[in-house]
mmCIF file of N, CA and C in Angstrom:
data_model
loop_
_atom_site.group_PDB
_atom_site.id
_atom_site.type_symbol
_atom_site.label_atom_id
_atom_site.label_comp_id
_atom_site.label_asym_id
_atom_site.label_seq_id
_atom_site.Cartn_x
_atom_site.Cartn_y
_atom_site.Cartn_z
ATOM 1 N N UNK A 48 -6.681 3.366 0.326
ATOM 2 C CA UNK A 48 -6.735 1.981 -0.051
ATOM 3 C C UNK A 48 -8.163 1.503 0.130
ATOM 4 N N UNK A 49 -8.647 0.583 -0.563
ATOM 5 C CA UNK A 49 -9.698 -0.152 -0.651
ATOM 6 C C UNK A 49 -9.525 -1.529 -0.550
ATOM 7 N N UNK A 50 -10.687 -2.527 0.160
ATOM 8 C CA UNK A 50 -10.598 -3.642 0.235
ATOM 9 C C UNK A 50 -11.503 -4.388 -0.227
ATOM 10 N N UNK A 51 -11.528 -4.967 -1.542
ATOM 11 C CA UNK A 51 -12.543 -5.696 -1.907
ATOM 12 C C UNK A 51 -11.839 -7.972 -2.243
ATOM 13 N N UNK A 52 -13.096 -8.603 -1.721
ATOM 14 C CA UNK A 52 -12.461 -10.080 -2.216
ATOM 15 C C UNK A 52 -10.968 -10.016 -1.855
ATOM 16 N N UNK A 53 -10.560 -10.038 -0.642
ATOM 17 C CA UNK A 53 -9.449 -10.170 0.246
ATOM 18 C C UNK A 53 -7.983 -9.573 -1.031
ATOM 19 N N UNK A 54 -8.343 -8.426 -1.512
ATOM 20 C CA UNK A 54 -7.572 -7.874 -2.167
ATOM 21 C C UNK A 54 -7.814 -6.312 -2.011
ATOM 22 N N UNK A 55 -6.109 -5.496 -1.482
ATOM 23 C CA UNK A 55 -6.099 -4.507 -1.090
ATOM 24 C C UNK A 55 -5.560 -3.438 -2.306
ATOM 25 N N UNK A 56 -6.353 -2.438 -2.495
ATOM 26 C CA UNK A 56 -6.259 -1.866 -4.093
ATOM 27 C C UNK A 56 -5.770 -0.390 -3.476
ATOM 28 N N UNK A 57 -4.177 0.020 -3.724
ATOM 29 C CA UNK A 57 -3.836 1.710 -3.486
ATOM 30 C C UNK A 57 -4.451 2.200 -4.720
ATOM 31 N N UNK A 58 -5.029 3.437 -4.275
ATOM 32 C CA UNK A 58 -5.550 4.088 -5.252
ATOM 33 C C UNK A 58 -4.880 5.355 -5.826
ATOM 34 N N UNK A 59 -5.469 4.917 -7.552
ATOM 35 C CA UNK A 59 -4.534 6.129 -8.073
ATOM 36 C C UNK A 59 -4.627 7.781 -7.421
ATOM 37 N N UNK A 60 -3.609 8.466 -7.458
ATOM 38 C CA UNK A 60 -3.766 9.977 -6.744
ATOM 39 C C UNK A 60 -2.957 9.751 -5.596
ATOM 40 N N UNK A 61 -2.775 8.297 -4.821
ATOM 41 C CA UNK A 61 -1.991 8.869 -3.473
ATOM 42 C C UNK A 61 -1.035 8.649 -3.807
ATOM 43 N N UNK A 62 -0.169 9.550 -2.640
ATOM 44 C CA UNK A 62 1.198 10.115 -2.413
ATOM 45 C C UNK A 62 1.863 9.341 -2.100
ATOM 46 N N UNK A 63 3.419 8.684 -2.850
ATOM 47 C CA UNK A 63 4.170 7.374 -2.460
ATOM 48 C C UNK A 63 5.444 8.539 -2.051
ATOM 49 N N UNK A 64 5.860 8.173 -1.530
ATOM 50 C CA UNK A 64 6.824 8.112 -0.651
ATOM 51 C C UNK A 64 8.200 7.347 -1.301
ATOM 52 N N UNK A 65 9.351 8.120 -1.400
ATOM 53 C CA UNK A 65 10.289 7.312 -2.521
ATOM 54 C C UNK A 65 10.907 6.031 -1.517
ATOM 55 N N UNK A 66 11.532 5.134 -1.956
ATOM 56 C CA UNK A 66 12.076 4.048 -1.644
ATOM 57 C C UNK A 66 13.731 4.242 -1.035
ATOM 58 N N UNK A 67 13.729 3.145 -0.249
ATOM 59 C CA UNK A 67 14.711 3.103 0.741
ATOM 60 C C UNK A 67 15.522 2.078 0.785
ATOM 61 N N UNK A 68 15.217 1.549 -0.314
ATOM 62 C CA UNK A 68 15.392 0.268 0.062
ATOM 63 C C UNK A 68 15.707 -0.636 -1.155
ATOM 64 N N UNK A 69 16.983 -1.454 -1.412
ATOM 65 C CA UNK A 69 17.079 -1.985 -3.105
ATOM 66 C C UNK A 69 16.322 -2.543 -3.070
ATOM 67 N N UNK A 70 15.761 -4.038 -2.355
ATOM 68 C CA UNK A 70 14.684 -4.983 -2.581
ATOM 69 C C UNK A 70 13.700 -4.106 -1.868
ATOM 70 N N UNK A 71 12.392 -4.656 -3.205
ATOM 71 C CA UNK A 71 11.033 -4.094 -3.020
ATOM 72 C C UNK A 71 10.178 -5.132 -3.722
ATOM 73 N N UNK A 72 8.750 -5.240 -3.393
ATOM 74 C CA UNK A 72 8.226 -5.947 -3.500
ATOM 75 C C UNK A 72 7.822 -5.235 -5.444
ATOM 76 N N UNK A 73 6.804 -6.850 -6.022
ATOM 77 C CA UNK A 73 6.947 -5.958 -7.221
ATOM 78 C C UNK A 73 5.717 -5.204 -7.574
ATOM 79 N N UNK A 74 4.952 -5.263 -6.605
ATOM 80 C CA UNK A 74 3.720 -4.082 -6.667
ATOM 81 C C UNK A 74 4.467 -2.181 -6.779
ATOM 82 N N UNK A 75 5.123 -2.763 -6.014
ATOM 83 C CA UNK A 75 6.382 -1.387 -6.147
ATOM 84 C C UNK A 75 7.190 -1.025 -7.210
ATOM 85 N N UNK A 76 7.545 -2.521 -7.576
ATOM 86 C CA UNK A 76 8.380 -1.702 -8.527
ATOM 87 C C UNK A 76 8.101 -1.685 -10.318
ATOM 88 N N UNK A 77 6.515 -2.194 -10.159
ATOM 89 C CA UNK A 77 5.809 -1.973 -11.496
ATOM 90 C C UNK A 77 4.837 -0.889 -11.531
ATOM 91 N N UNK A 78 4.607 -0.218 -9.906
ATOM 92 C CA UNK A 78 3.473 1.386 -9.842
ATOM 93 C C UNK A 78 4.270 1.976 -10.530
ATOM 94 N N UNK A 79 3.555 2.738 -11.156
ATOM 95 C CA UNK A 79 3.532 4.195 -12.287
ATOM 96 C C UNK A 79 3.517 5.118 -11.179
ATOM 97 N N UNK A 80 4.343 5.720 -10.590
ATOM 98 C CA UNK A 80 4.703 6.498 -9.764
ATOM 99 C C UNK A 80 5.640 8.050 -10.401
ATOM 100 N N UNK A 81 4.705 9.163 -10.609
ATOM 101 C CA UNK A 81 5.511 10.175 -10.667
ATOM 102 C C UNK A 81 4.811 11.517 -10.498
ATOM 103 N N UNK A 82 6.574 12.083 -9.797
ATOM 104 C CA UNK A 82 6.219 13.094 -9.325
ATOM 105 C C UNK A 82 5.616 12.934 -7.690
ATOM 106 N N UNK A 83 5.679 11.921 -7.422
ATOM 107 C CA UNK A 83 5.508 11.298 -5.996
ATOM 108 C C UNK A 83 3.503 10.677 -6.213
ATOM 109 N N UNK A 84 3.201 10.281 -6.682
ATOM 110 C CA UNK A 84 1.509 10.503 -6.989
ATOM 111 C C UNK A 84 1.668 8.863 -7.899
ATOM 112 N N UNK A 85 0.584 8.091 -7.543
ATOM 113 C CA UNK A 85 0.344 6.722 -7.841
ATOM 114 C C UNK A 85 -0.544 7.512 -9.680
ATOM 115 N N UNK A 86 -0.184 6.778 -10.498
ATOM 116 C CA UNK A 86 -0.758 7.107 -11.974
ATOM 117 C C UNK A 86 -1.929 5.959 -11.575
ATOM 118 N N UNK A 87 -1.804 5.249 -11.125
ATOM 119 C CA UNK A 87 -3.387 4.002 -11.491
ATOM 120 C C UNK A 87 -2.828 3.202 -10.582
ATOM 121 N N UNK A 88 -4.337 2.404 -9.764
ATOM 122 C CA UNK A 88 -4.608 1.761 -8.974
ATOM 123 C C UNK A 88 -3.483 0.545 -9.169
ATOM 124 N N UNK A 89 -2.806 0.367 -7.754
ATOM 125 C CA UNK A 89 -2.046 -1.337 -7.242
ATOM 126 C C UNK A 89 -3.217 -1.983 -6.823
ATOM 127 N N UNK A 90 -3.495 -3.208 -7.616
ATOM 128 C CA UNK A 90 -3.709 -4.001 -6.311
ATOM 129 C C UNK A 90 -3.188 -4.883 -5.851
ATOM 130 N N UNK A 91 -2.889 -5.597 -4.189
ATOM 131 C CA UNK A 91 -1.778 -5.761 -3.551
ATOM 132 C C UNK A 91 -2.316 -7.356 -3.096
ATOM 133 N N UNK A 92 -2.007 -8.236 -2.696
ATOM 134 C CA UNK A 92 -2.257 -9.523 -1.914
ATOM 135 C C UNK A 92 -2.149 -9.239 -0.417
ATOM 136 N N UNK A 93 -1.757 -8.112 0.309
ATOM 137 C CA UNK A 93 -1.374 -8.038 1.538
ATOM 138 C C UNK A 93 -1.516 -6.433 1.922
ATOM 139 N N UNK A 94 -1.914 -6.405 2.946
ATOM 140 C CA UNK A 94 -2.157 -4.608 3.432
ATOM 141 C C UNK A 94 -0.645 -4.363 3.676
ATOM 142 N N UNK A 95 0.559 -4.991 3.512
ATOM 143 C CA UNK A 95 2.296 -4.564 3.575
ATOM 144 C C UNK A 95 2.524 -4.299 2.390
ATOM 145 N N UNK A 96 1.955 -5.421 1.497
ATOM 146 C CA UNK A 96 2.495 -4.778 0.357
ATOM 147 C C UNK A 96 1.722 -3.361 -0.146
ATOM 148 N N UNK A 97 0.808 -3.326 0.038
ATOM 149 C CA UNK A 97 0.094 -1.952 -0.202
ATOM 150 C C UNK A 97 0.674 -0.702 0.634
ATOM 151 N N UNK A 98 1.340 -1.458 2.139
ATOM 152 C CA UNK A 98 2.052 -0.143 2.509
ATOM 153 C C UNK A 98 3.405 0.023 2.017
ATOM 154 N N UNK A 99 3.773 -1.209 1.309
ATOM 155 C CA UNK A 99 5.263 -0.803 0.656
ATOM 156 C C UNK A 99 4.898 0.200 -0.661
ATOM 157 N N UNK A 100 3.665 0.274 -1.473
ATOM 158 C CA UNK A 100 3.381 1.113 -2.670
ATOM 159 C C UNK A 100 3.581 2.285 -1.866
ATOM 160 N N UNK A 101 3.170 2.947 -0.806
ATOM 161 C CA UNK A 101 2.630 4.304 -0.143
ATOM 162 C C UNK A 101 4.193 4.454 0.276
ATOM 163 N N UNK A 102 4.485 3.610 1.571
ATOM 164 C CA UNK A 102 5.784 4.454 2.270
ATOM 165 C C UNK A 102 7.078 3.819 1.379
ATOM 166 N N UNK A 103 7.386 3.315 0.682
ATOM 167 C CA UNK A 103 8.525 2.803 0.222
ATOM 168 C C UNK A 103 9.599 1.943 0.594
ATOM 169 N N UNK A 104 9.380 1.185 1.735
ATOM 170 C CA UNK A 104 9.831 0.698 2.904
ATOM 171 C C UNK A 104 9.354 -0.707 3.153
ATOM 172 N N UNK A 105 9.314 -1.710 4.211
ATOM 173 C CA UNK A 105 8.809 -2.466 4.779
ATOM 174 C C UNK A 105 8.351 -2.281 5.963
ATOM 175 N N UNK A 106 6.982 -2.369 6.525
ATOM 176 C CA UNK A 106 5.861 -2.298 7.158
ATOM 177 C C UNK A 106 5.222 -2.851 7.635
ATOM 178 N N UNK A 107 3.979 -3.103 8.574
ATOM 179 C CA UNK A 107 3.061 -3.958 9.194
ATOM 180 C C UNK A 107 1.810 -3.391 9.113
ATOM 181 N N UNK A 108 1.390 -3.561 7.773
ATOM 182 C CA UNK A 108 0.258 -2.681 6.843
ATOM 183 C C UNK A 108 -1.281 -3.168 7.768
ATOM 184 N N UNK A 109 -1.260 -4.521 8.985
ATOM 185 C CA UNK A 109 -2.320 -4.719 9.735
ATOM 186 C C UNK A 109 -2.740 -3.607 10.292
ATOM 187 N N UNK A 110 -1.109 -2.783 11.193
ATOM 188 C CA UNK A 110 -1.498 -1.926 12.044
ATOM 189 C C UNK A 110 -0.857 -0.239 11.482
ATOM 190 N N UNK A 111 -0.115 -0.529 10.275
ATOM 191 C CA UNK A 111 0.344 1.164 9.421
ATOM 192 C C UNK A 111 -1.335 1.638 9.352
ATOM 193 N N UNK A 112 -2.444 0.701 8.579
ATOM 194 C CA UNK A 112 -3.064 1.683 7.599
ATOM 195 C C UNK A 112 -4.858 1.044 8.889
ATOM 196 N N UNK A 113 -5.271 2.584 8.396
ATOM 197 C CA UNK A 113 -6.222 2.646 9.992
ATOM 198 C C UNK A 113 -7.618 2.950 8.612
ATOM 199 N N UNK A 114 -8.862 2.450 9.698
ATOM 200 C CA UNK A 114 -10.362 2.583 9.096
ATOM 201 C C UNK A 114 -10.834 4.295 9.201
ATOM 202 N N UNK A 115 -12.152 4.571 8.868
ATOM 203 C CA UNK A 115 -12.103 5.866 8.578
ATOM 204 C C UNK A 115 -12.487 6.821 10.152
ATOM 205 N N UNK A 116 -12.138 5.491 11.096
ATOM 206 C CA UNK A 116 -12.604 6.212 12.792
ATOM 207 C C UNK A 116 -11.009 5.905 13.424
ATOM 208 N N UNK A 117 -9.941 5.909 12.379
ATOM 209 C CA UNK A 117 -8.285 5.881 13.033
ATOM 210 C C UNK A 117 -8.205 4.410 13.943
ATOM 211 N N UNK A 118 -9.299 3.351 13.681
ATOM 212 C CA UNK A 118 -8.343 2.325 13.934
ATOM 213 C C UNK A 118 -7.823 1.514 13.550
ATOM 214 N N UNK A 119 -6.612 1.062 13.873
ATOM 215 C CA UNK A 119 -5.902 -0.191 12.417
ATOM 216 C C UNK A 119 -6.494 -1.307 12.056
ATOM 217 N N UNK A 120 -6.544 -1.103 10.736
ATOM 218 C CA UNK A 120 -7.214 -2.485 10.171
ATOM 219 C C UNK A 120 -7.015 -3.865 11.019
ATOM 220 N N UNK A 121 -6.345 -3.935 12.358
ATOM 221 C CA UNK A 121 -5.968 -5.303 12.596
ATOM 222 C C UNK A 121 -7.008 -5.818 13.298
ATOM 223 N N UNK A 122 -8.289 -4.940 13.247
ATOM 224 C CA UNK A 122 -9.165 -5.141 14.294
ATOM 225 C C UNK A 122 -10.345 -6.053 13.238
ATOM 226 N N UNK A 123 -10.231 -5.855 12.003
ATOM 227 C CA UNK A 123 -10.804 -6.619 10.988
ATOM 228 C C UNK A 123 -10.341 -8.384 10.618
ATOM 229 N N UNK A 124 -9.249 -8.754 11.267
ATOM 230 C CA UNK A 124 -8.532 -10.035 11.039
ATOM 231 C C UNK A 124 -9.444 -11.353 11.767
#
C-alpha cells in the first residue's frame, strides 16, 4: 500500500485473501481480484478499508498494516 494526499492506494499484484464475510466495503467489492492477485490499484479513504481489499475481513488497518522498519502505521496519526 501507498499513501499519498490522505489516500491509501493497494497496489495492483498483491495477494487478497478471499472474503468472509457477506457485507464488504465497496472498495472490495468493485477490486478486480483474480486468482487471488489485485488486477489494478484500490484506492481506499481509510487504511481498514485497504485492509478489507488485502484480508477480506474487517480490521484495524492503523495497527494491521506496518512501515518498511515493521511498525504500524498508527505511529503516523
Amino acid at each position: 500500500m501507498k499513501v499519498e494526499d490522505g489516500m491509501f492506494t493497494v497496489l495492483k499484484g498483491s495477494i487478497c485473501a478471499p472474503t468472509k464475510s457477506e457485507w464488504m466495503p465497496d472498495a472490495r467489492k468493485s477490486a478486480l481480484i483474480e486468482n487471488d492477485t489485485l488486477l489494478e490499484d484500490v484506492s481506499c479513504n481509510s487504511p481498514s478499508t485497504a485492509g478489507w481489499v488485502v484480508l477480506g475481513n474487517a480490521n484495524n488497518g492503523w495497527t494491521v498494516w506496518k512501515n518498511e522498519s515493521g511498525d504500524s502505521i498508527d505511529i503516523y496519526r
